[in-house]
Amino acid sequence: MSCNYEVKTKFLRGFADKTRLQILDCIKEEEKAVSQIVKEINGNQSNISQHLSCLKGCGIITGRQEGRNVYYSIRNEETRQLLAMFDIVLNQVEQDVACCEINKRLLPGEKVKENV
Amino acid sequence: MSCNYEVKTKFLRGFADKTRLQILDCIKEEEKAVSQIVKEINGNQSNISQHLSCLKGCGIITGRQEGRNVYYSIRNEETRQLLAMFDIVLNQVEQDVACCEINKRLLPGEKVKENV
DNA sequence: CTGATGTATTAGTATAAACTAATATGATTG
DNA sequence: CAATCATATTAGTTTATACTAATACATCAG
């Protein structure tokens, strides 16, 4: 299993964006039309539409057209559970994450604080 | 919950890279030294080191120095479970994911295939 | 102390992803 | 059919991320 890293990466990248996480939070309980989402997270229509397209392409959400509206929702229960699990794991990690900076320059004499 | 999107995004971005997923697969069962990882995934030492640093900064892995070696492993059981869950959810999604391309240009007359 | 080994960091460059503004499509209403 | 509304797409730009090569640091053996 998990040898198709391309697909897996693409899937996980779907979650790895602030705006997309906001969208997911926004629709995690119930489906919503694009315009609702745009309003609720105070976003730009074009931008949100592109993110929705990405999320859909990644298999994270699903869309259903009704009249001129398109309603998006979390694709399935497993994905919803995954979202919940993110929060659980994050709670145990919260402290450490804040400072993931690749190529961080140390000040003279400064030591990396070991979070081992 | 889940209002600190910056931190959450950073955490999830840790998983959203092919090389990092390979590393995680490589160490998911047991801790390994950097050089072992480099060898097993046939990578570049500098590159792997940077990815390890990122994973550590994201709170996904933890490192322990022993002599000149540094051994990395998955941070905790919850994170290991999260990794397992990725595979589970992916199985149900596999089909759809392959084609998440933002700004994909349609050929004349081509219709987006609806995966609704 | 010197050289060798293992790991980390830096600097520079290439690539990919996200944002904005403008425009296009598609459905509905009158 | 024309106007409107909701959403999607495009094109261009900016920003972030990943990669490579070179170098630094830290530990150990002799």
Short mmCIF file of C-alpha atoms (C1' of nucleotides) in Angstrom, two decimals:
data_model
loop_
_atom_site.label_atom_id
_atom_site.label_comp_id
_atom_site.label_asym_id
_atom_site.label_seq_id
_atom_site.Cartn_x
_atom_site.Cartn_y
_atom_site.Cartn_z
CA MET A 1 0.00 0.00 0.00
CA SER A 2 0.79 3.67 -0.18
CA CYS A 3 3.25 3.39 -2.99
CA ASN A 4 1.49 5.88 -5.24
CA TYR A 5 2.98 8.91 -3.66
CA GLU A 6 1.89 11.23 -6.41
CA VAL A 7 -1.76 10.60 -5.71
CA LYS A 8 -1.31 10.61 -1.98
CA THR A 9 0.58 13.87 -2.09
CA LYS A 10 -2.06 15.49 -4.22
CA PHE A 11 -4.76 14.34 -1.85
CA LEU A 12 -2.98 15.65 1.23
CA ARG A 13 -2.05 18.90 -0.41
CA GLY A 14 -5.76 19.50 -0.62
CA PHE A 15 -5.80 20.00 3.14
CA ALA A 16 -2.60 21.98 3.32
CA ASP A 17 -3.92 25.45 2.72
CA LYS A 18 -5.47 27.94 5.06
CA THR A 19 -8.29 28.96 2.77
CA ARG A 20 -9.18 25.37 1.98
CA LEU A 21 -9.24 24.50 5.67
CA GLN A 22 -11.62 27.39 6.23
CA ILE A 23 -13.83 26.15 3.44
CA LEU A 24 -13.83 22.66 4.92
CA ASP A 25 -14.71 23.97 8.34
CA CYS A 26 -17.47 25.99 6.77
CA ILE A 27 -19.09 23.02 5.03
CA LYS A 28 -18.20 20.23 7.42
CA GLU A 29 -21.65 20.14 8.99
CA GLU A 30 -23.83 20.81 5.99
CA GLU A 31 -23.55 21.49 2.30
CA LYS A 32 -23.38 25.09 1.21
CA ALA A 33 -23.54 27.06 -2.02
CA VAL A 34 -20.43 28.81 -3.26
CA SER A 35 -21.88 32.24 -2.58
CA GLN A 36 -22.60 31.25 1.03
CA ILE A 37 -19.07 30.05 1.50
CA VAL A 38 -17.66 33.19 -0.05
CA LYS A 39 -19.70 35.29 2.32
CA GLU A 40 -18.98 33.27 5.45
CA ILE A 41 -15.26 33.16 5.12
CA ASN A 42 -15.20 36.63 3.62
CA GLY A 43 -13.33 35.55 0.52
CA ASN A 44 -12.97 36.40 -3.11
CA GLN A 45 -15.33 34.54 -5.42
CA SER A 46 -12.74 33.57 -7.97
CA ASN A 47 -10.30 32.47 -5.36
CA ILE A 48 -12.83 30.37 -3.49
CA SER A 49 -14.03 28.81 -6.69
CA GLN A 50 -10.52 27.74 -7.52
CA HIS A 51 -10.01 26.27 -4.10
CA LEU A 52 -13.30 24.41 -4.36
CA SER A 53 -12.20 23.06 -7.68
CA CYS A 54 -8.98 21.86 -6.09
CA LEU A 55 -10.76 20.25 -3.15
CA LYS A 56 -13.12 18.52 -5.51
CA GLY A 57 -10.29 17.37 -7.73
CA CYS A 58 -8.55 16.00 -4.67
CA GLY A 59 -11.62 13.97 -3.78
CA ILE A 60 -12.19 15.81 -0.54
CA ILE A 61 -15.48 17.43 -1.36
CA THR A 62 -18.30 16.82 -3.74
CA GLY A 63 -20.57 19.26 -5.54
CA ARG A 64 -24.15 19.12 -6.63
CA GLN A 65 -25.78 21.61 -8.90
CA GLU A 66 -29.24 22.89 -8.17
CA GLY A 67 -30.48 25.66 -10.37
CA ARG A 68 -27.77 28.24 -10.67
CA ASN A 69 -26.24 27.24 -7.37
CA VAL A 70 -23.67 24.60 -6.73
CA TYR A 71 -23.71 23.06 -3.28
CA TYR A 72 -20.52 21.58 -1.91
CA SER A 73 -20.12 19.19 0.97
CA ILE A 74 -17.54 16.86 2.47
CA ARG A 75 -17.27 13.86 0.23
CA ASN A 76 -17.88 11.08 2.74
CA GLU A 77 -17.89 10.12 6.36
CA GLU A 78 -14.30 8.90 6.34
CA THR A 79 -13.09 12.24 5.12
CA ARG A 80 -15.12 13.94 7.81
CA GLN A 81 -13.46 11.67 10.37
CA LEU A 82 -10.09 12.52 8.96
CA LEU A 83 -10.82 16.20 9.48
CA ALA A 84 -11.81 15.48 13.06
CA MET A 85 -8.66 13.48 13.59
CA PHE A 86 -6.54 16.40 12.43
CA ASP A 87 -7.81 18.39 15.37
CA ILE A 88 -7.20 15.60 17.80
CA VAL A 89 -3.63 15.05 16.73
CA LEU A 90 -3.01 18.75 16.53
CA ASN A 91 -3.91 19.23 20.14
CA GLN A 92 -0.97 17.08 21.12
CA VAL A 93 1.37 18.87 18.86
CA GLU A 94 0.19 22.45 19.02
CA GLN A 95 3.24 23.65 20.90
CA ASP A 96 5.81 22.35 18.51
CA VAL A 97 4.31 23.32 15.22
CA ALA A 98 4.47 27.06 15.46
CA CYS A 99 8.05 27.21 14.38
CA CYS A 100 8.55 25.01 11.32
CA GLU A 101 10.85 27.24 9.38
CA ILE A 102 13.14 25.62 6.95
CA ASN A 103 16.47 27.36 6.64
CA LYS A 104 16.05 29.23 9.86
CA ARG A 105 19.20 31.11 10.64
CA LEU A 106 20.48 30.74 14.16
CA LEU A 107 21.69 33.77 15.99
CA PRO A 108 25.31 33.59 17.09
CA GLY A 109 25.54 31.17 19.97
CA GLU A 110 21.89 30.22 19.76
CA LYS A 111 21.02 26.58 20.06
CA VAL A 112 18.10 24.90 18.41
CA LYS A 113 15.56 24.15 21.11
CA GLU A 114 15.18 20.44 21.12
CA ASN A 115 11.59 19.33 21.07
CA VAL A 116 12.59 15.72 21.39
CA MET B 1 -11.58 24.41 17.95
CA SER B 2 -9.60 24.55 14.77
CA CYS B 3 -9.50 28.31 14.55
CA ASN B 4 -5.73 28.55 14.38
CA TYR B 5 -5.48 27.86 10.70
CA GLU B 6 -1.88 28.95 10.46
CA VAL B 7 -0.72 26.19 12.76
CA LYS B 8 -3.04 23.62 11.28
CA THR B 9 -1.93 24.46 7.78
CA LYS B 10 1.69 24.18 8.73
CA PHE B 11 1.10 20.83 10.35
CA LEU B 12 -0.76 19.42 7.36
CA ARG B 13 1.72 20.82 4.89
CA GLY B 14 4.20 18.53 6.56
CA PHE B 15 2.43 15.60 4.96
CA ALA B 16 1.88 17.20 1.60
CA ASP B 17 5.10 16.32 -0.13
CA LYS B 18 6.19 13.20 -1.90
CA THR B 19 9.62 13.02 -0.35
CA ARG B 20 8.27 13.58 3.13
CA LEU B 21 5.68 10.84 2.65
CA GLN B 22 8.46 8.51 1.59
CA ILE B 23 10.43 9.39 4.68
CA LEU B 24 7.40 8.77 6.88
CA ASP B 25 6.78 5.42 5.26
CA CYS B 26 10.40 4.60 5.78
CA ILE B 27 10.39 5.31 9.51
CA LYS B 28 6.81 4.44 10.39
CA GLU B 29 7.72 1.07 11.88
CA GLU B 30 11.00 1.89 13.55
CA GLU B 31 13.33 4.77 14.05
CA LYS B 32 16.14 5.20 11.56
CA ALA B 33 19.26 7.26 11.17
CA VAL B 34 19.41 9.93 8.50
CA SER B 35 21.93 8.01 6.49
CA GLN B 36 19.70 4.93 6.47
CA ILE B 37 16.77 6.98 5.25
CA VAL B 38 18.87 8.62 2.57
CA LYS B 39 19.94 5.23 1.37
CA GLU B 40 16.54 3.58 1.49
CA ILE B 41 14.68 6.21 -0.42
CA ASN B 42 17.66 6.88 -2.62
CA GLY B 43 17.73 10.56 -1.84
CA ASN B 44 20.09 13.44 -1.52
CA GLN B 45 21.51 13.96 1.96
CA SER B 46 20.94 17.70 2.08
CA ASN B 47 17.46 17.42 0.71
CA ILE B 48 16.44 14.69 3.14
CA SER B 49 17.93 16.59 6.03
CA GLN B 50 15.83 19.60 5.14
CA HIS B 51 12.69 17.54 4.89
CA LEU B 52 13.45 15.91 8.24
CA SER B 53 13.87 19.33 9.73
CA CYS B 54 10.50 20.33 8.32
CA LEU B 55 8.78 17.20 9.60
CA LYS B 56 10.28 17.74 13.00
CA GLY B 57 9.29 21.38 13.03
CA CYS B 58 5.77 20.35 12.10
CA GLY B 59 5.64 18.02 15.07
CA ILE B 60 5.29 14.93 12.95
CA ILE B 61 8.54 13.25 13.82
CA THR B 62 11.00 13.36 16.63
CA GLY B 63 14.75 12.96 16.60
CA ARG B 64 17.22 11.54 19.03
CA GLN B 65 20.93 11.87 18.76
CA GLU B 66 23.20 8.95 19.50
CA GLY B 67 26.84 9.43 18.78
CA ARG B 68 27.13 10.94 15.37
CA ASN B 69 23.85 9.54 14.24
CA VAL B 70 20.45 11.12 14.61
CA TYR B 71 17.56 8.70 14.73
CA TYR B 72 14.16 9.88 13.62
CA SER B 73 10.80 8.29 14.32
CA ILE B 74 7.12 9.12 14.16
CA ARG B 75 6.34 11.44 17.02
CA ASN B 76 3.51 9.53 18.69
CA GLU B 77 0.86 6.89 18.29
CA GLU B 78 -1.81 9.33 17.18
CA THR B 79 0.33 10.57 14.35
CA ARG B 80 0.98 6.99 13.33
CA GLN B 81 -2.75 6.40 13.31
CA LEU B 82 -3.24 9.49 11.23
CA LEU B 83 -0.82 8.12 8.67
CA ALA B 84 -2.74 4.86 8.61
CA MET B 85 -5.99 6.72 8.19
CA PHE B 86 -4.65 8.54 5.16
CA ASP B 87 -4.34 5.23 3.39
CA ILE B 88 -7.81 4.14 4.39
CA VAL B 89 -9.47 7.29 3.15
CA LEU B 90 -7.34 7.33 0.06
CA ASN B 91 -8.57 3.93 -0.97
CA GLN B 92 -12.04 5.32 -1.30
CA VAL B 93 -10.91 8.31 -3.23
CA GLU B 94 -8.12 6.93 -5.36
CA GLN B 95 -10.05 7.27 -8.57
CA ASP B 96 -10.89 10.92 -8.29
CA VAL B 97 -7.67 12.37 -7.10
CA ALA B 98 -5.50 11.84 -10.11
CA CYS B 99 -6.68 14.95 -11.84
CA CYS B 100 -6.58 17.86 -9.42
CA GLU B 101 -5.19 20.50 -11.68
CA ILE B 102 -6.06 24.02 -10.91
CA ASN B 103 -6.46 26.16 -14.01
CA LYS B 104 -6.81 23.22 -16.27
CA ARG B 105 -7.63 24.38 -19.74
CA LEU B 106 -10.41 22.52 -21.45
CA LEU B 107 -10.01 21.52 -25.02
CA PRO B 108 -12.62 23.01 -27.33
CA GLY B 109 -15.88 21.22 -26.73
CA GLU B 110 -14.48 19.20 -23.87
CA LYS B 111 -16.63 18.86 -20.80
CA VAL B 112 -15.36 18.50 -17.27
CA LYS B 113 -16.04 14.97 -16.16
CA GLU B 114 -18.30 15.25 -13.17
CA ASN B 115 -17.20 13.20 -10.22
CA VAL B 116 -20.23 14.17 -8.22
"C1'" DC C 1 45.08 17.35 17.20
"C1'" DT C 2 43.83 15.23 12.56
"C1'" DG C 3 41.01 12.97 9.55
"C1'" DA C 4 36.78 10.67 8.69
"C1'" DT C 5 31.93 10.19 9.14
"C1'" DG C 6 27.16 11.75 9.78
"C1'" DT C 7 24.17 15.51 9.82
"C1'" DA C 8 22.81 20.37 9.29
"C1'" DT C 9 22.90 24.80 7.09
"C1'" DT C 10 23.40 28.19 3.42
"C1'" DA C 11 22.79 30.28 -0.91
"C1'" DG C 12 21.10 30.24 -5.28
"C1'" DT C 13 17.88 28.66 -8.66
"C1'" DA C 14 13.84 26.28 -10.53
"C1'" DT C 15 9.17 25.03 -9.96
"C1'" DA C 16 4.72 25.15 -8.18
"C1'" DA C 17 0.99 27.18 -5.86
"C1'" DA C 18 -2.03 31.14 -4.51
"C1'" DC C 19 -3.92 35.58 -5.38
"C1'" DT C 20 -6.39 39.31 -8.19
"C1'" DA C 21 -8.93 41.18 -11.87
"C1'" DA C 22 -11.21 40.44 -15.89
"C1'" DT C 23 -13.99 37.61 -18.61
"C1'" DA C 24 -16.71 33.54 -19.86
"C1'" DT C 25 -20.30 30.07 -19.11
"C1'" DG C 26 -24.75 28.39 -17.79
"C1'" DA C 27 -29.17 28.61 -15.63
"C1'" DT C 28 -33.20 31.37 -14.67
"C1'" DT C 29 -36.42 35.16 -15.06
"C1'" DG C 30 -39.18 38.27 -17.43
"C1'" DC D 1 -34.22 36.57 -26.50
"C1'" DA D 2 -32.10 39.95 -23.11
"C1'" DA D 3 -30.79 40.73 -18.50
"C1'" DT D 4 -29.33 38.87 -14.26
"C1'" DC D 5 -27.34 35.90 -11.01
"C1'" DA D 6 -24.16 32.18 -9.56
"C1'" DT D 7 -20.17 29.98 -10.63
"C1'" DA D 8 -16.09 28.86 -13.37
"C1'" DT D 9 -12.07 29.90 -16.10
"C1'" DT D 10 -8.13 32.55 -17.77
"C1'" DA D 11 -4.06 35.23 -17.67
"C1'" DG D 12 -0.69 37.51 -15.26
"C1'" DT D 13 1.85 38.33 -11.06
"C1'" DT D 14 3.56 37.34 -6.48
"C1'" DT D 15 4.94 34.32 -3.05
"C1'" DA D 16 6.25 29.99 -1.21
"C1'" DT D 17 8.40 25.60 -1.66
"C1'" DA D 18 11.70 22.14 -3.25
"C1'" DC D 19 15.99 21.06 -5.23
"C1'" DT D 20 21.25 21.04 -5.82
"C1'" DA D 21 25.85 21.96 -4.67
"C1'" DA D 22 28.92 23.67 -1.52
"C1'" DT D 23 30.18 24.30 3.06
"C1'" DA D 24 29.91 24.11 8.13
"C1'" DC D 25 29.47 21.70 12.41
"C1'" DA D 26 29.84 17.92 15.67
"C1'" DT D 27 31.30 13.46 17.09
"C1'" DC D 28 34.37 9.84 17.16
"C1'" DA D 29 38.80 7.08 16.21
"C1'" DG D 30 43.47 7.03 16.10
#
